């Protein structure tokens, strides 16, 4: 009887310890089950996670990258001389897109913006494209014929200013077809036949 009484506290201690350990294990399991899962690498803002997935947050899409890429080009802009008689070249170097059509459009836009331009300031260049035969199709806005100065000399300067600028700046271009608002035109102001592609003419350039 005395032996049983002495072992009772020991048994109670063992039971208490067992219950404590069981509760601790139960809390540990509940804590792990209730914890939210780590966010997927695809949903994080961590650049290293994006790199692991083969993507870089600083790399633009292919089309955008092509638009950003440029190279240095040398243009010859044909401007009206101080006596208003002839066209004279002016060298201009700048950064331009890689495609020939984009370079050609930039060249005409630079021609318009430069003092002495044979084209009226504010002339719109809607689009430029170049055929495999080397003909540059330059589509001007509808305002060009309206804003052109009157007279045959002004029209000749405008036509050969464009033709000279493109054919001299870009050897791949041998002639220019003028369009207005997406359509071919017979003339700008009634003095020069623009029904077909116009070749450069040295007598009007310099």
PDB file of C-alpha atoms in Angstrom:
ATOM      1  CA  UNK A   1       0.000   0.000   0.000  1.00  0.00           C
ATOM      2  CA  UNK A   2       2.826   2.407   0.854  1.00  0.00           C
ATOM      3  CA  UNK A   3       4.627   1.425  -2.396  1.00  0.00           C
ATOM      4  CA  UNK A   4       1.542   2.322  -4.461  1.00  0.00           C
ATOM      5  CA  UNK A   5       1.250   5.671  -2.707  1.00  0.00           C
ATOM      6  CA  UNK A   6       4.916   6.477  -3.422  1.00  0.00           C
ATOM      7  CA  UNK A   7       4.594   5.614  -7.183  1.00  0.00           C
ATOM      8  CA  UNK A   8       1.477   7.763  -7.701  1.00  0.00           C
ATOM      9  CA  UNK A   9       3.304  11.090  -8.046  1.00  0.00           C
ATOM     10  CA  UNK A  10       5.661   9.495 -10.565  1.00  0.00           C
ATOM     11  CA  UNK A  11       2.743   8.250 -12.667  1.00  0.00           C
ATOM     12  CA  UNK A  12       1.068  11.630 -12.520  1.00  0.00           C
ATOM     13  CA  UNK A  13       4.322  13.271 -13.709  1.00  0.00           C
ATOM     14  CA  UNK A  14       4.659  10.841 -16.612  1.00  0.00           C
ATOM     15  CA  UNK A  15       1.047  11.462 -17.671  1.00  0.00           C
ATOM     16  CA  UNK A  16       1.500  15.236 -17.454  1.00  0.00           C
ATOM     17  CA  UNK A  17       4.680  15.094 -19.510  1.00  0.00           C
ATOM     18  CA  UNK A  18       2.988  12.929 -22.124  1.00  0.00           C
ATOM     19  CA  UNK A  19       0.058  15.356 -22.391  1.00  0.00           C
ATOM     20  CA  UNK A  20       2.446  18.339 -22.706  1.00  0.00           C
ATOM     21  CA  UNK A  21       4.449  16.680 -25.482  1.00  0.00           C
ATOM     22  CA  UNK A  22       1.241  15.696 -27.294  1.00  0.00           C
ATOM     23  CA  UNK A  23      -0.126  19.236 -27.125  1.00  0.00           C
ATOM     24  CA  UNK A  24       3.178  20.650 -28.435  1.00  0.00           C
ATOM     25  CA  UNK A  25       3.151  18.267 -31.404  1.00  0.00           C
ATOM     26  CA  UNK A  26      -0.490  19.109 -32.124  1.00  0.00           C
ATOM     27  CA  UNK A  27       0.248  22.860 -32.111  1.00  0.00           C
ATOM     28  CA  UNK A  28       3.198  22.311 -34.442  1.00  0.00           C
ATOM     29  CA  UNK A  29       1.049  20.391 -36.952  1.00  0.00           C
ATOM     30  CA  UNK A  30      -1.756  22.984 -36.813  1.00  0.00           C
ATOM     31  CA  UNK A  31       0.750  25.818 -37.328  1.00  0.00           C
ATOM     32  CA  UNK A  32       2.224  24.180 -40.433  1.00  0.00           C
ATOM     33  CA  UNK A  33      -1.172  23.362 -41.942  1.00  0.00           C
ATOM     34  CA  UNK A  34      -2.479  26.876 -41.376  1.00  0.00           C
ATOM     35  CA  UNK A  35       0.538  28.720 -42.855  1.00  0.00           C
ATOM     36  CA  UNK A  36      -0.097  30.145 -46.401  1.00  0.00           C
ATOM     37  CA  UNK A  37       1.968  28.670 -49.199  1.00  0.00           C
ATOM     38  CA  UNK A  38       4.978  30.595 -50.469  1.00  0.00           C
ATOM     39  CA  UNK A  39       4.050  32.774 -53.464  1.00  0.00           C
ATOM     40  CA  UNK A  40       4.841  31.373 -56.883  1.00  0.00           C
ATOM     41  CA  UNK A  41       7.917  32.786 -58.598  1.00  0.00           C
ATOM     42  CA  UNK A  42       5.683  33.893 -61.477  1.00  0.00           C
ATOM     43  CA  UNK A  43       3.695  36.116 -59.111  1.00  0.00           C
ATOM     44  CA  UNK A  44       6.578  37.776 -57.323  1.00  0.00           C
ATOM     45  CA  UNK A  45       8.311  41.041 -58.049  1.00  0.00           C
ATOM     46  CA  UNK A  46      11.721  39.452 -57.522  1.00  0.00           C
ATOM     47  CA  UNK A  47      13.817  39.888 -60.699  1.00  0.00           C
ATOM     48  CA  UNK A  48      15.763  36.719 -59.873  1.00  0.00           C
ATOM     49  CA  UNK A  49      12.498  34.776 -59.944  1.00  0.00           C
ATOM     50  CA  UNK A  50      11.664  36.260 -63.348  1.00  0.00           C
ATOM     51  CA  UNK A  51      15.122  35.305 -64.574  1.00  0.00           C
ATOM     52  CA  UNK A  52      14.557  31.739 -63.393  1.00  0.00           C
ATOM     53  CA  UNK A  53      11.444  31.648 -65.577  1.00  0.00           C
ATOM     54  CA  UNK A  54      13.367  32.910 -68.610  1.00  0.00           C
ATOM     55  CA  UNK A  55      11.963  36.464 -68.533  1.00  0.00           C
ATOM     56  CA  UNK A  56      13.625  39.756 -67.775  1.00  0.00           C
ATOM     57  CA  UNK A  57      11.516  42.703 -66.565  1.00  0.00           C
ATOM     58  CA  UNK A  58      13.926  45.134 -68.276  1.00  0.00           C
ATOM     59  CA  UNK A  59      13.772  43.504 -71.727  1.00  0.00           C
ATOM     60  CA  UNK A  60      11.230  45.151 -74.083  1.00  0.00           C
ATOM     61  CA  UNK A  61       9.081  43.040 -76.429  1.00  0.00           C
ATOM     62  CA  UNK A  62      10.715  42.200 -79.797  1.00  0.00           C
ATOM     63  CA  UNK A  63       8.666  44.765 -81.779  1.00  0.00           C
ATOM     64  CA  UNK A  64       9.464  47.516 -79.280  1.00  0.00           C
ATOM     65  CA  UNK A  65      13.150  46.588 -79.284  1.00  0.00           C
ATOM     66  CA  UNK A  66      13.220  46.867 -83.090  1.00  0.00           C
ATOM     67  CA  UNK A  67      11.710  50.351 -82.889  1.00  0.00           C
ATOM     68  CA  UNK A  68      14.250  51.470 -80.291  1.00  0.00           C
ATOM     69  CA  UNK A  69      17.307  50.263 -82.259  1.00  0.00           C
ATOM     70  CA  UNK A  70      18.987  53.039 -84.272  1.00  0.00           C
ATOM     71  CA  UNK A  71      22.156  53.727 -86.199  1.00  0.00           C
ATOM     72  CA  UNK A  72      23.996  56.842 -87.303  1.00  0.00           C
ATOM     73  CA  UNK A  73      23.157  58.033 -90.830  1.00  0.00           C
ATOM     74  CA  UNK A  74      24.427  60.879 -93.005  1.00  0.00           C
ATOM     75  CA  UNK A  75      21.744  62.782 -94.895  1.00  0.00           C
ATOM     76  CA  UNK A  76      22.032  65.236 -97.750  1.00  0.00           C
ATOM     77  CA  UNK A  77      19.105  67.622 -97.486  1.00  0.00           C
ATOM     78  CA  UNK A  78      18.457  69.608-100.665  1.00  0.00           C
ATOM     79  CA  UNK A  79      17.456  73.152 -99.748  1.00  0.00           C
ATOM     80  CA  UNK A  80      16.707  76.287-101.776  1.00  0.00           C
ATOM     81  CA  UNK A  81      19.703  78.610-102.103  1.00  0.00           C
ATOM     82  CA  UNK A  82      19.647  82.220-100.946  1.00  0.00           C
ATOM     83  CA  UNK A  83      18.870  83.444-104.483  1.00  0.00           C
ATOM     84  CA  UNK A  84      15.833  81.123-104.656  1.00  0.00           C
ATOM     85  CA  UNK A  85      17.159  79.659-107.897  1.00  0.00           C
ATOM     86  CA  UNK A  86      18.704  76.266-107.180  1.00  0.00           C
ATOM     87  CA  UNK A  87      18.783  73.429-104.693  1.00  0.00           C
ATOM     88  CA  UNK A  88      21.965  72.975-102.681  1.00  0.00           C
ATOM     89  CA  UNK A  89      22.847  70.042-100.383  1.00  0.00           C
ATOM     90  CA  UNK A  90      23.358  70.356 -96.670  1.00  0.00           C
ATOM     91  CA  UNK A  91      24.945  67.484 -94.760  1.00  0.00           C
ATOM     92  CA  UNK A  92      23.195  66.378 -91.587  1.00  0.00           C
ATOM     93  CA  UNK A  93      24.128  63.461 -89.355  1.00  0.00           C
ATOM     94  CA  UNK A  94      21.669  61.934 -86.927  1.00  0.00           C
ATOM     95  CA  UNK A  95      20.447  58.726 -85.329  1.00  0.00           C
ATOM     96  CA  UNK A  96      17.782  56.955 -87.367  1.00  0.00           C
ATOM     97  CA  UNK A  97      15.809  53.691 -87.171  1.00  0.00           C
ATOM     98  CA  UNK A  98      17.311  50.649 -88.849  1.00  0.00           C
ATOM     99  CA  UNK A  99      14.832  50.146 -91.697  1.00  0.00           C
ATOM    100  CA  UNK A 100      15.306  51.968 -95.004  1.00  0.00           C
ATOM    101  CA  UNK A 101      11.686  53.175 -95.099  1.00  0.00           C
ATOM    102  CA  UNK A 102      11.941  54.668 -91.597  1.00  0.00           C
ATOM    103  CA  UNK A 103      15.221  56.384 -92.495  1.00  0.00           C
ATOM    104  CA  UNK A 104      13.679  57.814 -95.659  1.00  0.00           C
ATOM    105  CA  UNK A 105      10.679  59.167 -93.754  1.00  0.00           C
ATOM    106  CA  UNK A 106      12.951  60.752 -91.156  1.00  0.00           C
ATOM    107  CA  UNK A 107      14.995  62.354 -93.959  1.00  0.00           C
ATOM    108  CA  UNK A 108      11.892  63.998 -95.476  1.00  0.00           C
ATOM    109  CA  UNK A 109      10.720  65.162 -92.043  1.00  0.00           C
ATOM    110  CA  UNK A 110      14.161  66.703 -91.459  1.00  0.00           C
ATOM    111  CA  UNK A 111      13.965  68.367 -94.882  1.00  0.00           C
ATOM    112  CA  UNK A 112      10.622  69.935 -93.948  1.00  0.00           C
ATOM    113  CA  UNK A 113      11.907  71.199 -90.600  1.00  0.00           C
ATOM    114  CA  UNK A 114      15.127  72.759 -91.936  1.00  0.00           C
ATOM    115  CA  UNK A 115      15.216  76.459 -92.922  1.00  0.00           C
ATOM    116  CA  UNK A 116      15.313  76.812 -96.705  1.00  0.00           C
ATOM    117  CA  UNK A 117      13.188  73.708 -97.227  1.00  0.00           C
ATOM    118  CA  UNK A 118      11.413  73.485-100.594  1.00  0.00           C
ATOM    119  CA  UNK A 119       8.442  71.930 -98.787  1.00  0.00           C
ATOM    120  CA  UNK A 120       6.058  74.087 -96.724  1.00  0.00           C
ATOM    121  CA  UNK A 121       6.647  73.967 -92.994  1.00  0.00           C
ATOM    122  CA  UNK A 122       4.064  71.730 -91.340  1.00  0.00           C
ATOM    123  CA  UNK A 123       3.802  69.344 -94.311  1.00  0.00           C
ATOM    124  CA  UNK A 124       2.701  65.937 -93.079  1.00  0.00           C
ATOM    125  CA  UNK A 125       4.501  62.772 -94.131  1.00  0.00           C
ATOM    126  CA  UNK A 126       1.929  60.036 -93.647  1.00  0.00           C
ATOM    127  CA  UNK A 127       4.076  57.081 -94.677  1.00  0.00           C
ATOM    128  CA  UNK A 128       7.090  56.049 -96.734  1.00  0.00           C
ATOM    129  CA  UNK A 129       7.824  52.637 -98.159  1.00  0.00           C
ATOM    130  CA  UNK A 130      10.442  51.415-100.614  1.00  0.00           C
ATOM    131  CA  UNK A 131       9.874  48.755-103.284  1.00  0.00           C
ATOM    132  CA  UNK A 132      12.379  46.076-104.218  1.00  0.00           C
ATOM    133  CA  UNK A 133      12.935  48.024-107.455  1.00  0.00           C
ATOM    134  CA  UNK A 134      14.261  50.979-105.436  1.00  0.00           C
ATOM    135  CA  UNK A 135      11.235  53.251-105.783  1.00  0.00           C
ATOM    136  CA  UNK A 136      10.388  55.223-102.643  1.00  0.00           C
ATOM    137  CA  UNK A 137       6.659  55.871-102.288  1.00  0.00           C
ATOM    138  CA  UNK A 138       6.199  59.028-100.233  1.00  0.00           C
ATOM    139  CA  UNK A 139       2.655  59.621 -99.011  1.00  0.00           C
ATOM    140  CA  UNK A 140       2.104  63.257 -98.024  1.00  0.00           C
ATOM    141  CA  UNK A 141      -0.867  64.652 -96.143  1.00  0.00           C
ATOM    142  CA  UNK A 142      -3.720  66.332 -98.006  1.00  0.00           C
ATOM    143  CA  UNK A 143      -2.445  69.771 -96.914  1.00  0.00           C
ATOM    144  CA  UNK A 144       0.628  69.709 -99.202  1.00  0.00           C
ATOM    145  CA  UNK A 145      -0.983  70.886-102.482  1.00  0.00           C
ATOM    146  CA  UNK A 146      -3.015  73.496-100.584  1.00  0.00           C
ATOM    147  CA  UNK A 147      -0.043  74.992 -98.727  1.00  0.00           C
ATOM    148  CA  UNK A 148       2.396  74.939-101.673  1.00  0.00           C
ATOM    149  CA  UNK A 149       3.542  78.347-102.998  1.00  0.00           C
ATOM    150  CA  UNK A 150       2.191  79.158-106.442  1.00  0.00           C
ATOM    151  CA  UNK A 151       4.370  78.919-109.526  1.00  0.00           C
ATOM    152  CA  UNK A 152       6.244  76.291-111.478  1.00  0.00           C
ATOM    153  CA  UNK A 153       9.606  76.953-109.815  1.00  0.00           C
ATOM    154  CA  UNK A 154       8.227  76.271-106.330  1.00  0.00           C
ATOM    155  CA  UNK A 155       6.786  72.954-107.497  1.00  0.00           C
ATOM    156  CA  UNK A 156      10.024  71.946-109.238  1.00  0.00           C
ATOM    157  CA  UNK A 157      11.996  72.761-106.093  1.00  0.00           C
ATOM    158  CA  UNK A 158       9.606  70.739-103.938  1.00  0.00           C
ATOM    159  CA  UNK A 159       9.733  67.695-106.210  1.00  0.00           C
ATOM    160  CA  UNK A 160      13.494  67.632-106.757  1.00  0.00           C
ATOM    161  CA  UNK A 161      14.189  68.587-103.147  1.00  0.00           C
ATOM    162  CA  UNK A 162      12.507  65.338-102.090  1.00  0.00           C
ATOM    163  CA  UNK A 163      13.982  63.270-104.931  1.00  0.00           C
ATOM    164  CA  UNK A 164      17.498  64.636-104.414  1.00  0.00           C
ATOM    165  CA  UNK A 165      17.383  64.132-100.646  1.00  0.00           C
ATOM    166  CA  UNK A 166      16.288  60.490-100.888  1.00  0.00           C
ATOM    167  CA  UNK A 167      18.346  59.312-103.870  1.00  0.00           C
ATOM    168  CA  UNK A 168      21.539  61.010-102.682  1.00  0.00           C
ATOM    169  CA  UNK A 169      21.206  60.008 -99.017  1.00  0.00           C
ATOM    170  CA  UNK A 170      20.247  56.398 -99.767  1.00  0.00           C
ATOM    171  CA  UNK A 171      21.860  54.624-102.768  1.00  0.00           C
ATOM    172  CA  UNK A 172      19.161  51.925-102.555  1.00  0.00           C
ATOM    173  CA  UNK A 173      16.565  54.518-103.666  1.00  0.00           C
ATOM    174  CA  UNK A 174      16.698  55.438-107.357  1.00  0.00           C
ATOM    175  CA  UNK A 175      13.341  57.215-107.859  1.00  0.00           C
ATOM    176  CA  UNK A 176      10.413  58.684-105.908  1.00  0.00           C
ATOM    177  CA  UNK A 177       6.677  58.263-106.449  1.00  0.00           C
ATOM    178  CA  UNK A 178       4.609  61.077-104.947  1.00  0.00           C
ATOM    179  CA  UNK A 179       1.299  60.292-103.234  1.00  0.00           C
ATOM    180  CA  UNK A 180      -1.128  62.609-101.461  1.00  0.00           C
ATOM    181  CA  UNK A 181      -3.458  61.276 -98.785  1.00  0.00           C
ATOM    182  CA  UNK A 182      -2.854  57.691 -99.905  1.00  0.00           C
ATOM    183  CA  UNK A 183      -3.506  58.220-103.622  1.00  0.00           C
ATOM    184  CA  UNK A 184      -1.354  58.948-106.654  1.00  0.00           C
ATOM    185  CA  UNK A 185      -1.533  62.485-108.061  1.00  0.00           C
ATOM    186  CA  UNK A 186      -0.917  63.941-111.510  1.00  0.00           C
ATOM    187  CA  UNK A 187       0.626  67.116-110.098  1.00  0.00           C
ATOM    188  CA  UNK A 188       0.940  69.205-106.924  1.00  0.00           C
ATOM    189  CA  UNK A 189       0.026  72.645-108.266  1.00  0.00           C
ATOM    190  CA  UNK A 190      -0.466  72.003-111.971  1.00  0.00           C
ATOM    191  CA  UNK A 191       3.077  72.476-113.328  1.00  0.00           C
ATOM    192  CA  UNK A 192       4.920  69.172-112.895  1.00  0.00           C
ATOM    193  CA  UNK A 193       3.829  65.716-114.080  1.00  0.00           C
ATOM    194  CA  UNK A 194       3.892  63.306-111.135  1.00  0.00           C
ATOM    195  CA  UNK A 195       2.003  60.425-112.745  1.00  0.00           C
ATOM    196  CA  UNK A 196       5.050  58.153-112.486  1.00  0.00           C
ATOM    197  CA  UNK A 197       8.217  57.772-110.383  1.00  0.00           C
ATOM    198  CA  UNK A 198      10.557  60.776-110.615  1.00  0.00           C
ATOM    199  CA  UNK A 199      14.259  60.206-111.228  1.00  0.00           C
ATOM    200  CA  UNK A 200      16.908  62.667-109.948  1.00  0.00           C
ATOM    201  CA  UNK A 201      17.786  65.517-112.274  1.00  0.00           C
ATOM    202  CA  UNK A 202      21.238  67.051-111.817  1.00  0.00           C
ATOM    203  CA  UNK A 203      20.302  70.348-113.453  1.00  0.00           C
ATOM    204  CA  UNK A 204      18.009  71.191-110.548  1.00  0.00           C
ATOM    205  CA  UNK A 205      20.157  69.981-107.697  1.00  0.00           C
ATOM    206  CA  UNK A 206      23.427  71.953-107.663  1.00  0.00           C
TER     207      UNK A 206
END
